[in-house]
PDB file of C-alpha atoms and ligand atoms in Angstrom:
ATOM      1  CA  UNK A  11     -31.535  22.303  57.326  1.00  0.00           C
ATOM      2  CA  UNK A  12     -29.183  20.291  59.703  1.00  0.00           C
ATOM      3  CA  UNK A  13     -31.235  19.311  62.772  1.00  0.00           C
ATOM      4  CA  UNK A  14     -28.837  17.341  65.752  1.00  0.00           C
ATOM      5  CA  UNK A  15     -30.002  16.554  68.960  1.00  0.00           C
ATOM      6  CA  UNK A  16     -28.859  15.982  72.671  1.00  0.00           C
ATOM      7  CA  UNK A  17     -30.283  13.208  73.869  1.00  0.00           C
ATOM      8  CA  UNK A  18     -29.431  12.814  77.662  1.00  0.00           C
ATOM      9  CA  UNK A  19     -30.629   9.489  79.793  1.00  0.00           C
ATOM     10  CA  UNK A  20     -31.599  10.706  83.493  1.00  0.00           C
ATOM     11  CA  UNK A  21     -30.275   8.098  84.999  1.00  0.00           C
ATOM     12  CA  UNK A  22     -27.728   9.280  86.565  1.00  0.00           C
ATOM     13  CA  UNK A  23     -25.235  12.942  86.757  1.00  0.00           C
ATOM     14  CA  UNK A  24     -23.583  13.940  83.276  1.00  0.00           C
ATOM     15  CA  UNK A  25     -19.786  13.644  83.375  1.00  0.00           C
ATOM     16  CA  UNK A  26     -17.236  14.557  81.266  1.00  0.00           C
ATOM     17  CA  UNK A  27     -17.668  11.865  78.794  1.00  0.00           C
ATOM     18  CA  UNK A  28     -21.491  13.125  78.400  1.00  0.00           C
ATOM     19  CA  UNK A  29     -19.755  16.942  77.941  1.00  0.00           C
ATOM     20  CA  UNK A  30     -17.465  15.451  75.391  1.00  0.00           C
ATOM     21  CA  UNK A  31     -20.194  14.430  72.858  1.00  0.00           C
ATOM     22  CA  UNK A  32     -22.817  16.698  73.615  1.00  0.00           C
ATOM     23  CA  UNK A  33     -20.389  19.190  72.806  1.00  0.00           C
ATOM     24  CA  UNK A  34     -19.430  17.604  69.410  1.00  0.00           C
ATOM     25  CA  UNK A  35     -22.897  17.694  68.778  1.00  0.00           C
ATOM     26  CA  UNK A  36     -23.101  21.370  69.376  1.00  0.00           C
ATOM     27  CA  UNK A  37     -20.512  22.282  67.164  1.00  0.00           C
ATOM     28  CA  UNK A  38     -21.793  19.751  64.255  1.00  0.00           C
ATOM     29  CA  UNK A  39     -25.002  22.073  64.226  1.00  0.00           C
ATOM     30  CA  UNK A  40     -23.417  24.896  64.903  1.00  0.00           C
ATOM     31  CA  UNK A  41     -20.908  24.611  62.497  1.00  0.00           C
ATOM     32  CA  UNK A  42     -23.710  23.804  59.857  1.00  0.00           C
ATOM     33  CA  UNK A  43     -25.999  26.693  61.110  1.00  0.00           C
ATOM     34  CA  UNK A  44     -28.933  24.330  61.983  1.00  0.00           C
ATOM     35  CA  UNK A  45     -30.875  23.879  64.763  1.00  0.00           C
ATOM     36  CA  UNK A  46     -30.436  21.574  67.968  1.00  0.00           C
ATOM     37  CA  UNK A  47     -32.551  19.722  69.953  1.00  0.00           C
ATOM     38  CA  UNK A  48     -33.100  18.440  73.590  1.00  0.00           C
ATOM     39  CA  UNK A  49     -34.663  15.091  74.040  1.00  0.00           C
ATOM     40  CA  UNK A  50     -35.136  13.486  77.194  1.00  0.00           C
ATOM     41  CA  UNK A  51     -34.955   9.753  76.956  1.00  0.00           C
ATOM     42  CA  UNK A  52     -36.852   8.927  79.817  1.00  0.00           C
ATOM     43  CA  UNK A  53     -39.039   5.676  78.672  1.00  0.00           C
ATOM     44  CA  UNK A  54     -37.217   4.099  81.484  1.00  0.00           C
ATOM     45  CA  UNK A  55     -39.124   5.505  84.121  1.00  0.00           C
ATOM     46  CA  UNK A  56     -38.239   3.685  87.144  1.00  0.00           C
ATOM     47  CA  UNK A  57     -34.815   5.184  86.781  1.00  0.00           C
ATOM     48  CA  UNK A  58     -35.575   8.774  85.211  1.00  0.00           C
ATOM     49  CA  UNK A  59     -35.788  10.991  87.851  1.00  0.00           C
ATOM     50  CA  UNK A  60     -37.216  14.822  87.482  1.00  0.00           C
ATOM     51  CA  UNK A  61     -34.431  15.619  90.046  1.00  0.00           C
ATOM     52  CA  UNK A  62     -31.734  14.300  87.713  1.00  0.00           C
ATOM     53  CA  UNK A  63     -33.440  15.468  84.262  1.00  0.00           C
ATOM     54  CA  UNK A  64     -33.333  18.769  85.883  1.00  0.00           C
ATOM     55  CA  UNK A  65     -29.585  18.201  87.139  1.00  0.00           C
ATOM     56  CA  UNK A  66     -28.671  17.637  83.663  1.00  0.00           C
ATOM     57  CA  UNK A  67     -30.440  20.335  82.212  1.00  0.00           C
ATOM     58  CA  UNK A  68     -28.171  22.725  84.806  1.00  0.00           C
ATOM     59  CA  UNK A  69     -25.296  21.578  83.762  1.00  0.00           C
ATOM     60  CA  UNK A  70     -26.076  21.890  79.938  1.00  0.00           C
ATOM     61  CA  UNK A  71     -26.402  25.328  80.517  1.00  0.00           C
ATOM     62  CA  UNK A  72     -23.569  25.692  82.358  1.00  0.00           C
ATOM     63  CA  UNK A  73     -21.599  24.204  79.753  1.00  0.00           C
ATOM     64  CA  UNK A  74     -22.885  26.707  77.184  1.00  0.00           C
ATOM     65  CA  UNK A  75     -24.409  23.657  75.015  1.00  0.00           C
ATOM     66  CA  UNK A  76     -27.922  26.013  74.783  1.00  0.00           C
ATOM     67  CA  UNK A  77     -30.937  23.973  72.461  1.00  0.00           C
ATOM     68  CA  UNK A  78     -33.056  26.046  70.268  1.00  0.00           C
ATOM     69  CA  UNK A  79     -36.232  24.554  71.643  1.00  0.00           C
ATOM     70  CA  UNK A  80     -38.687  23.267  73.972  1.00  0.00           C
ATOM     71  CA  UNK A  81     -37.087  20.117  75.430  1.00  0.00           C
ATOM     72  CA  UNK A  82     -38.884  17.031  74.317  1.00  0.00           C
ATOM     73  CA  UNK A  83     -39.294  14.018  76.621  1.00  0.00           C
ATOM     74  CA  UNK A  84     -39.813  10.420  75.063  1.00  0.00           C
ATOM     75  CA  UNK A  85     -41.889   9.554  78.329  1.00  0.00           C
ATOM     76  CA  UNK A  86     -44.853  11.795  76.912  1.00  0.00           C
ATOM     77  CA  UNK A  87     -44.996  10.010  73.581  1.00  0.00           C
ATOM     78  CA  UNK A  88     -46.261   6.833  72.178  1.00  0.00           C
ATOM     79  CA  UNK A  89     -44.999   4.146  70.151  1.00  0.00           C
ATOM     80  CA  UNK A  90     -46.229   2.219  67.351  1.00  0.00           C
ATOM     81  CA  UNK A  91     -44.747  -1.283  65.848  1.00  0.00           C
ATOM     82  CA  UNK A  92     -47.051  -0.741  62.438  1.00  0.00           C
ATOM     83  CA  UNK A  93     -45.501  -1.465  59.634  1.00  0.00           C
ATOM     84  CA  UNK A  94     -42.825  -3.325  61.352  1.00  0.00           C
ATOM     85  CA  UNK A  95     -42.499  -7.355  61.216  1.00  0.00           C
ATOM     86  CA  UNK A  96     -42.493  -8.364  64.584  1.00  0.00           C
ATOM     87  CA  UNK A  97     -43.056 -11.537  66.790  1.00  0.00           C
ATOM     88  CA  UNK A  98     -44.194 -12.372  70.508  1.00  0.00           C
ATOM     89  CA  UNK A  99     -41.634 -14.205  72.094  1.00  0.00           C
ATOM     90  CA  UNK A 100     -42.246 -15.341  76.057  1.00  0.00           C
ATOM     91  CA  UNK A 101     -38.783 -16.549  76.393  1.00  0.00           C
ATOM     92  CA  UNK A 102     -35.472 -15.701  78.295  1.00  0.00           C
ATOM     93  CA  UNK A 103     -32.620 -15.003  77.526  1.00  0.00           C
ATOM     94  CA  UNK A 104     -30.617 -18.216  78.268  1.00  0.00           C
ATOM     95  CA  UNK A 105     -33.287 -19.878  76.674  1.00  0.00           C
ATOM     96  CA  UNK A 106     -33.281 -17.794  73.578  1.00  0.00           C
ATOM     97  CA  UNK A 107     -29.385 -18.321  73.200  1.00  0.00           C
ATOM     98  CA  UNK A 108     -29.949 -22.323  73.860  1.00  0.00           C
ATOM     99  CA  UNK A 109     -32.151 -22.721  70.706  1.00  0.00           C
ATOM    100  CA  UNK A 110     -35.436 -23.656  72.671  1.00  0.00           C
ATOM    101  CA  UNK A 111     -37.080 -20.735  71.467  1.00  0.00           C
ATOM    102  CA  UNK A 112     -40.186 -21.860  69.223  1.00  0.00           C
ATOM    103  CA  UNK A 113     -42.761 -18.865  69.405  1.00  0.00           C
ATOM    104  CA  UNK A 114     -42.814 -18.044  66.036  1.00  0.00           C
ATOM    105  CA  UNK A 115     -44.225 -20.949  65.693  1.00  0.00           C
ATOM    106  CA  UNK A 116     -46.387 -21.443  69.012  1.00  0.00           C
ATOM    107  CA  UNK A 117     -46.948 -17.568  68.850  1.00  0.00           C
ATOM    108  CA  UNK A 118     -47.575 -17.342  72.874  1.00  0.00           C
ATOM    109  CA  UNK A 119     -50.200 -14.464  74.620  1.00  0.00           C
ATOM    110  CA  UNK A 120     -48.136 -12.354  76.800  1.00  0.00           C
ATOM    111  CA  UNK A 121     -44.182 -11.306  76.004  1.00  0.00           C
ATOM    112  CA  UNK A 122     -42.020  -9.302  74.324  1.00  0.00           C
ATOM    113  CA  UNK A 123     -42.140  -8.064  70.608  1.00  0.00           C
ATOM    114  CA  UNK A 124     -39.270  -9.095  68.595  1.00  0.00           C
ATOM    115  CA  UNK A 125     -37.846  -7.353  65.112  1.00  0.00           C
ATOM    116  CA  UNK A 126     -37.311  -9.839  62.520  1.00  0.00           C
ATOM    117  CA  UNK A 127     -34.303  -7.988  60.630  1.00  0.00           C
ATOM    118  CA  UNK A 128     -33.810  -9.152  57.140  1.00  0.00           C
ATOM    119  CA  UNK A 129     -30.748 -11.224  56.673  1.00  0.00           C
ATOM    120  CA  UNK A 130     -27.353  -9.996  56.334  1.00  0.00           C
ATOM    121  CA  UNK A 131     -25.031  -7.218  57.448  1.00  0.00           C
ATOM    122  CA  UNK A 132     -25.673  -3.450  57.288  1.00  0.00           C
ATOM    123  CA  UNK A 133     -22.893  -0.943  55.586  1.00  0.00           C
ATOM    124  CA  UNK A 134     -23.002   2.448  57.324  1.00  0.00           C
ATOM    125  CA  UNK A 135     -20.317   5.109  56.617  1.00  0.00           C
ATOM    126  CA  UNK A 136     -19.624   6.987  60.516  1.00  0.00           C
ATOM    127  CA  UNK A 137     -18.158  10.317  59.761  1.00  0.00           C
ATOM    128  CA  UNK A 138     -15.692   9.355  62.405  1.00  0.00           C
ATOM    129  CA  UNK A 139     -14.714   5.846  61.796  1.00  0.00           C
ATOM    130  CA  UNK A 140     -15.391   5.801  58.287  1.00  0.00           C
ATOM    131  CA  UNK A 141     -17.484   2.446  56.501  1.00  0.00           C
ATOM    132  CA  UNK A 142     -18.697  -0.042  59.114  1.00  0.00           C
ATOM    133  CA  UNK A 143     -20.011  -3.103  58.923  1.00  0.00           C
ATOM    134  CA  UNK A 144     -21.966  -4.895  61.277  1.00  0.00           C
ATOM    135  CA  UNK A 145     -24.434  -8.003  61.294  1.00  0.00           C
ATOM    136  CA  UNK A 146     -27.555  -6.539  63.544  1.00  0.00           C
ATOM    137  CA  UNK A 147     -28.785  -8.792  66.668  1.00  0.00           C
ATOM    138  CA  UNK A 148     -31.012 -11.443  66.292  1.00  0.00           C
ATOM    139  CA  UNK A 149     -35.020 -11.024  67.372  1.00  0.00           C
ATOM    140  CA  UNK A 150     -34.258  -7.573  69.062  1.00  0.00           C
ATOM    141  CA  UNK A 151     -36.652  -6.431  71.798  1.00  0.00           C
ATOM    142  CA  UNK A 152     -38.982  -3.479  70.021  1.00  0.00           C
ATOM    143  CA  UNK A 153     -41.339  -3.537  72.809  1.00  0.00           C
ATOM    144  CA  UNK A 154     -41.483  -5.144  76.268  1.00  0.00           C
ATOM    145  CA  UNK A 155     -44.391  -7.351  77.473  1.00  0.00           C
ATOM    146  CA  UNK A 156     -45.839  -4.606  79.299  1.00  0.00           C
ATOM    147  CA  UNK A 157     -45.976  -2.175  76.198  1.00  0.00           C
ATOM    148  CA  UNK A 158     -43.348   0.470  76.690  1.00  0.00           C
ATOM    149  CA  UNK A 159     -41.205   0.522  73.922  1.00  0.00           C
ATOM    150  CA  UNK A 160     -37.807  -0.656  73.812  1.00  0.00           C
ATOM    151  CA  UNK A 161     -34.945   1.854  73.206  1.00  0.00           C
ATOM    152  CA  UNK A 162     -33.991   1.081  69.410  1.00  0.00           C
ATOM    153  CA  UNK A 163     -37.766   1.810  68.188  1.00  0.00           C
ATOM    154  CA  UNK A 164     -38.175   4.934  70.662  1.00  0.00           C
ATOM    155  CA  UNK A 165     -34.971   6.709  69.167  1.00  0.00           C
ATOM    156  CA  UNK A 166     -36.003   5.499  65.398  1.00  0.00           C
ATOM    157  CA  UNK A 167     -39.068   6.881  65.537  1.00  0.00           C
ATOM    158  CA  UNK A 168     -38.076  10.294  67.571  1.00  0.00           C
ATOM    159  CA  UNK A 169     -35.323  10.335  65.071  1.00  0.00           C
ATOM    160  CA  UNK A 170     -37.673  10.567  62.183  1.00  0.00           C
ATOM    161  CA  UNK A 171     -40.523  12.877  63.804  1.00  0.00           C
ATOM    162  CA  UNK A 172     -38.292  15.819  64.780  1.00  0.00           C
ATOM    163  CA  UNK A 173     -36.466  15.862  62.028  1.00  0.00           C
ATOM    164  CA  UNK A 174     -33.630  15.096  62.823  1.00  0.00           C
ATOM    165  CA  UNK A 175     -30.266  14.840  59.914  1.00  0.00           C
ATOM    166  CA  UNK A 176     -27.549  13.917  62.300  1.00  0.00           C
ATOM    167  CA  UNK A 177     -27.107  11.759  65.063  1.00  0.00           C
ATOM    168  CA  UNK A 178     -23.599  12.432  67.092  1.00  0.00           C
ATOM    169  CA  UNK A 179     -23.161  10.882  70.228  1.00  0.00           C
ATOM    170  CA  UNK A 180     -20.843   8.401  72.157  1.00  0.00           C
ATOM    171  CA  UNK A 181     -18.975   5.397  70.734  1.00  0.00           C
ATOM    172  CA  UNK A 182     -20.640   2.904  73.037  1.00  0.00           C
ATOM    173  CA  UNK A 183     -23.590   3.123  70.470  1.00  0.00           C
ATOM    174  CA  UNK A 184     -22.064   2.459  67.269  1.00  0.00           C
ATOM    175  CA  UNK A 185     -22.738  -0.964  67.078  1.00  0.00           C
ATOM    176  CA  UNK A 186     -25.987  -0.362  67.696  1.00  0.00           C
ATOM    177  CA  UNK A 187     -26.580   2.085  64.688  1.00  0.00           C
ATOM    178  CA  UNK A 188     -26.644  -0.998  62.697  1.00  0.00           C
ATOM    179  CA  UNK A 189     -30.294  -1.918  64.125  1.00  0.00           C
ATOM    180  CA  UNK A 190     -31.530   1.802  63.633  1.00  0.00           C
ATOM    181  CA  UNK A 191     -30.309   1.902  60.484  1.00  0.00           C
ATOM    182  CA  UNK A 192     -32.672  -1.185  59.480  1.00  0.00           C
ATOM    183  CA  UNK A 193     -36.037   0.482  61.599  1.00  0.00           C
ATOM    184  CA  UNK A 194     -35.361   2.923  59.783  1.00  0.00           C
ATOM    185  CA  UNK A 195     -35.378   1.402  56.164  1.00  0.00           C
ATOM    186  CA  UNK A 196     -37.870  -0.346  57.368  1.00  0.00           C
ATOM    187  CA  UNK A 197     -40.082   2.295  57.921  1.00  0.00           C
ATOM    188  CA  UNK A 198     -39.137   3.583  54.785  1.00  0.00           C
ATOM    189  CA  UNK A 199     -37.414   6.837  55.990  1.00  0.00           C
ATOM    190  CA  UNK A 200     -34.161   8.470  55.425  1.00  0.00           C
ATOM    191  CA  UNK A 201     -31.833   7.493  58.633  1.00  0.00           C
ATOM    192  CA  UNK A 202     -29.633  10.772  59.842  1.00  0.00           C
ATOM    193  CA  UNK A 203     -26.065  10.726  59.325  1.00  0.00           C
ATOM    194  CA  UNK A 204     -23.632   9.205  61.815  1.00  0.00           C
ATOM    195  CA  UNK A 205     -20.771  10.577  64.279  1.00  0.00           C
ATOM    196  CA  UNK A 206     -19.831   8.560  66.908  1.00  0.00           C
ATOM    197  CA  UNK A 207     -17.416  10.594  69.520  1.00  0.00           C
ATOM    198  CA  UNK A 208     -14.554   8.496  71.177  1.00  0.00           C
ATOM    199  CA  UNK A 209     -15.523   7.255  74.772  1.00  0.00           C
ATOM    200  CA  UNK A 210     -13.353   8.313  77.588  1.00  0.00           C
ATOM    201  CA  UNK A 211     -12.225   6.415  80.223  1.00  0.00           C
ATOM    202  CA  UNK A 212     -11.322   7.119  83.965  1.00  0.00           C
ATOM    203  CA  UNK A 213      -8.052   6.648  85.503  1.00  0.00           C
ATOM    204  CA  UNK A 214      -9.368   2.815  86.288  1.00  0.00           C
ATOM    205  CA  UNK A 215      -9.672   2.186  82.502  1.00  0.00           C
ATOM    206  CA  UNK A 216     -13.487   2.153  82.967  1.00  0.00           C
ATOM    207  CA  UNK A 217     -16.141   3.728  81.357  1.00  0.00           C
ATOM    208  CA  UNK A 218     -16.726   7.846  82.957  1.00  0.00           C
ATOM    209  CA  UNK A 219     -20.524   6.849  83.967  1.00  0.00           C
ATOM    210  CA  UNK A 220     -18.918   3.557  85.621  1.00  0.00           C
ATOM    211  CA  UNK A 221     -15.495   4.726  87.079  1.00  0.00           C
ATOM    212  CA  UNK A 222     -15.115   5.766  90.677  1.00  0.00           C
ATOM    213  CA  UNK A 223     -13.719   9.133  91.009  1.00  0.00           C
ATOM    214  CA  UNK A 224     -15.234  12.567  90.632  1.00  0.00           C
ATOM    215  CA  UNK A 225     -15.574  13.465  86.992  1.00  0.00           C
ATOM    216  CA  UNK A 226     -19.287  14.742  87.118  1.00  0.00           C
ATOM    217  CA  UNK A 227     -19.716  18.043  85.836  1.00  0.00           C
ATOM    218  CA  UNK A 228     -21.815  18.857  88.584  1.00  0.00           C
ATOM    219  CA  UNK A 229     -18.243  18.158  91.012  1.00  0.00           C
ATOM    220  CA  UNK A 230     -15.471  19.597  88.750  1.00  0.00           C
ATOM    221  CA  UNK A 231     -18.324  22.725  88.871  1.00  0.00           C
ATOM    222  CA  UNK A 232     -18.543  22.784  92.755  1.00  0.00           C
ATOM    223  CA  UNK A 233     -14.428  22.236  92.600  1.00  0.00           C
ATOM    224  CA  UNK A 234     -14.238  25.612  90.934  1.00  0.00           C
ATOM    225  CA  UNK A 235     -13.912  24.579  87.888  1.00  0.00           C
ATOM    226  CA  UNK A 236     -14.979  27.141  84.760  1.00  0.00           C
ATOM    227  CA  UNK A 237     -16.752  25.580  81.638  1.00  0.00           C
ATOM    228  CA  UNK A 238     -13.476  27.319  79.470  1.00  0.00           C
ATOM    229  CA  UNK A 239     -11.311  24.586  81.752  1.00  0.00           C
ATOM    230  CA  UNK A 240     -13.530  21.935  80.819  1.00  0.00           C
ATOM    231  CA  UNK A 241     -13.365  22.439  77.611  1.00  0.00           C
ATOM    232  CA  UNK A 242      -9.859  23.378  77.321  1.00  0.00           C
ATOM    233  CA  UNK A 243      -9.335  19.623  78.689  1.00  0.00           C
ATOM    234  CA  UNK A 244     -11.887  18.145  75.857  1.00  0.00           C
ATOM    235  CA  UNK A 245     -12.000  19.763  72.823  1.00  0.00           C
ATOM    236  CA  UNK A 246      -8.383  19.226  71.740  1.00  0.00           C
ATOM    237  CA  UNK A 247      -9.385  15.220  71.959  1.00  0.00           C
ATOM    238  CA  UNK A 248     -11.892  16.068  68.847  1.00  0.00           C
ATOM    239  CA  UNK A 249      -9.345  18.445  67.226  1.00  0.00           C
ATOM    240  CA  UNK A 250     -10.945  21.776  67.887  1.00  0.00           C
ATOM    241  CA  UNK A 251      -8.778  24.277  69.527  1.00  0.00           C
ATOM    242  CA  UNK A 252     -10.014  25.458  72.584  1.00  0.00           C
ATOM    243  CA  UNK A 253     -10.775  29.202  73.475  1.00  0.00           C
ATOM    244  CA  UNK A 254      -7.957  31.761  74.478  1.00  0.00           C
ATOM    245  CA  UNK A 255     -10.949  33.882  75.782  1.00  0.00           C
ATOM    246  CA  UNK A 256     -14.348  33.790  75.798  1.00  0.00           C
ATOM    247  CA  UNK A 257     -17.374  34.485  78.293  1.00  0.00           C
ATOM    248  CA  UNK A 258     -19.921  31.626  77.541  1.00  0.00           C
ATOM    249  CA  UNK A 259     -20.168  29.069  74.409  1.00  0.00           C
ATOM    250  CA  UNK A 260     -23.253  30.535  72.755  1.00  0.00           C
ATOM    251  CA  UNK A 261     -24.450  30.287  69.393  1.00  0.00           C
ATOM    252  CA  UNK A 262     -23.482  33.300  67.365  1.00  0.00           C
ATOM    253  CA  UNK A 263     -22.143  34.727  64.496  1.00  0.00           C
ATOM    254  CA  UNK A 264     -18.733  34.611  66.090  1.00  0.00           C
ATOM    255  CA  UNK A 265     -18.737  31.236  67.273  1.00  0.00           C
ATOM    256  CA  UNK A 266     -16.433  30.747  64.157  1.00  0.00           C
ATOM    257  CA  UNK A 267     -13.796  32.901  65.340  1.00  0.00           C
ATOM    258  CA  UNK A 268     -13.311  31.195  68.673  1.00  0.00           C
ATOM    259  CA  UNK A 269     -13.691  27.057  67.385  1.00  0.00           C
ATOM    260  CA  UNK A 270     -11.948  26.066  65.048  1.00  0.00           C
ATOM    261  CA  UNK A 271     -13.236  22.763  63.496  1.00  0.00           C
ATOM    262  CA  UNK A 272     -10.091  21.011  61.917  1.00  0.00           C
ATOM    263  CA  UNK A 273     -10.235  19.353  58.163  1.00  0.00           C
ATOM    264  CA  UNK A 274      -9.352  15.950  57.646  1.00  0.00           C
ATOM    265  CA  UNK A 275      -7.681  15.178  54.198  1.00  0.00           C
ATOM    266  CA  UNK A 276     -10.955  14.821  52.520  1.00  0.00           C
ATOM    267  CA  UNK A 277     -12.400  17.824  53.278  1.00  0.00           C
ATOM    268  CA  UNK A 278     -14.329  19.444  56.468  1.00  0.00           C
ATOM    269  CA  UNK A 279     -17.412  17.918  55.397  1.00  0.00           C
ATOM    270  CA  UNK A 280     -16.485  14.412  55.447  1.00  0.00           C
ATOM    271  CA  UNK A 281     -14.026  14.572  57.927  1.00  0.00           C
ATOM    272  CA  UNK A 282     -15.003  17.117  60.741  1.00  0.00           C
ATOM    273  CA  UNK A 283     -13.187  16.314  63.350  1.00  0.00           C
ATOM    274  CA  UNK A 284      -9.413  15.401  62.178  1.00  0.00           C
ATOM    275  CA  UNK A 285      -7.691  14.273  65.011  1.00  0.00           C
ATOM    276  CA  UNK A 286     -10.972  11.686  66.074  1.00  0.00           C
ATOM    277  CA  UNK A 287      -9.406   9.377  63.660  1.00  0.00           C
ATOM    278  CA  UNK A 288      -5.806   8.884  65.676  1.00  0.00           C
ATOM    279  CA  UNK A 289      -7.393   7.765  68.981  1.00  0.00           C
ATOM    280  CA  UNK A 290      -8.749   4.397  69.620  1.00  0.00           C
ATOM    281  CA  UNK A 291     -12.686   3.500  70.319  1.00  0.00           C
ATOM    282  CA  UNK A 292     -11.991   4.462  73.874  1.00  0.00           C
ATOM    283  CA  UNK A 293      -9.260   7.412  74.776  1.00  0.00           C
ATOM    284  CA  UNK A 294      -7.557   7.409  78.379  1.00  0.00           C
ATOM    285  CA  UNK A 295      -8.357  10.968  79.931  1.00  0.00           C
ATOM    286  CA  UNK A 296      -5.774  13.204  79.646  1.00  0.00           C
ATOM    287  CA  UNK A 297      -4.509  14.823  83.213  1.00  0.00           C
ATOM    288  CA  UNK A 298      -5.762  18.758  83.456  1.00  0.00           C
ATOM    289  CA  UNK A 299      -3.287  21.402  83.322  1.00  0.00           C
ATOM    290  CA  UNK A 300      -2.000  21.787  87.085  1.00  0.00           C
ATOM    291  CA  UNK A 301      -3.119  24.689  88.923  1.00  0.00           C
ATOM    292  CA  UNK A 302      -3.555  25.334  92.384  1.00  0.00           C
ATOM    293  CA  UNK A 303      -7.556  24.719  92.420  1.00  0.00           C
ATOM    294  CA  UNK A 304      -6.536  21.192  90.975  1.00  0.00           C
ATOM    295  CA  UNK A 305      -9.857  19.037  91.360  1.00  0.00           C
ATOM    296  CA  UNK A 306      -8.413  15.473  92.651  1.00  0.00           C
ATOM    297  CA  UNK A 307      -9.297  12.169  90.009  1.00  0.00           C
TER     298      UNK A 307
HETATM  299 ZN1  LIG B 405     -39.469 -17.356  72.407  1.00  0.00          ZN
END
């Protein structure tokens, strides 16, 4: 069974970037008949705020982009670095880069745990941008001095225990599928299969999460904004056609009718999302249709 999941950071208000691969997630389930899953990636806790988790949550819903269960949060579980080779390293950054790093050697009693990646570069195929290939980072944090685990050991591991067969998300992480790919193997599990979703960019040419300018769900919502509109604006960019009509985007056994998931020349399967394949990493946002309710960007 295909198992994807939405995997929200609560750090700060989803925008239309977020909406734009959480809702090629949806479909990539949908379209397979699995099941979906929420996961809160909250190890950061300093930033994750209930407030915002919740906030996110909201707009989810209002979006239509309903999971099938209870929302998991990585803040309530624990990580382990067995069977992982690993090494305590008490340096910085600068100091790492400048060579002076000798801890494998002079293991030292307090720092971070490193991954020691076997040489060499990883091969992945991304249903989206097709074979990659991409040398991992070198001594990669798996766990800070204080414990918590680091991101790339979190998501392997949450990955692996809920099942999960398909990983779609944002752009901004496909380098680092490279790494995942390796916990993974190195853990001696299956990793899911790949979709990276082309990142939009604000009218500044900067990242949606970094760009000034109201393109928060939460605002275009307030501006009177329906989730069709939104949609209408982002689903062409991942060649679906958008709805003529339709009430709510629900799971069903109509959801067929109203998205259409385009083929690419090889087939649906390989090739889900046609169109992905004629924008660059990063897409300029395309201006809304004008109405009178117009929400200023
Ligand atoms: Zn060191």
């Amino acid at each position: 069974m295909t198992v994807g999941r939405l995997a929200p950071t609560p750090s700060g208000a989803l925008h239309l970037g977020n909406a734009l691969a959480f809702g090629a997630a949806w479909i990539s389930v949908r379209n397979a008949g699995g099941k979906l899953l929420l996961r809160m990636e909250d190890l950061d806790r300093g930033r994750a705020r209930e407030a915002v988790a919740q906030g996110q949550r909201e707009d989810l819903r209002w979006l239509g982009l309903q999971w099938d269960e209870e929302v998991l949060c990585q803040s309530q579980r624990s990580y382990s670095l067995e069977g992982i080779p690993t090494w305590r390293c008490a340096c910085s950054r600068a100091q790492r880069l400048s060579g002076a790093c000798r801890c494998k050697e002079h293991p030292p009693e307090h720092g971070n745990w490193r991954f020691d990646p076997p040489p060499g570069e990883v091969v992945f195929e991304d249903r989206a941008w097709g074979t990659q290939r991409v040398l991992p980072p070198e001594g990669p944090i798996l766990q800070r001095a204080d414990g918590e685990a680091a991101y790339p050991l979190a998501v392997v591991v949450d990955d692996h225990l809920d099942g999960v067969t398909e990983v779609v998300r944002g752009a901004d992480l496909l380098e680092a599928t490279a790494l995942q790919i390796l916990l993974h193997r190195t853990l001696r599990q299956p990793p899911p299969s790949w979709l990276h979703v082309p990142l939009l960019l604000g009218p500044d040419g900067k990242k949606l999460s970094k760009s000034e300018g109201s393109m928060g769900i939460r605002q275009l919502r307030e501006a009177g904004w329906s989730p069709d509109r939104v949609w209408a604006l982002l689903l062409p960019l991942i060649g679906c056609e958008p709805p003529l009509e339709r009430a709510r985007m629900e799971p069903g056994p109509h959801w067929h009718r109203i998205w259409r998931v385009e083929e690419g020349a090889n087939g649906p399967l390989l090739h889900p999302f046609g169109p992905i394949f004629g924008l660059d990493r990063k897409t300029s946002l395309p201006q809304p249709p004008p109405t009178d309710s117009i929400v200023r960007f």
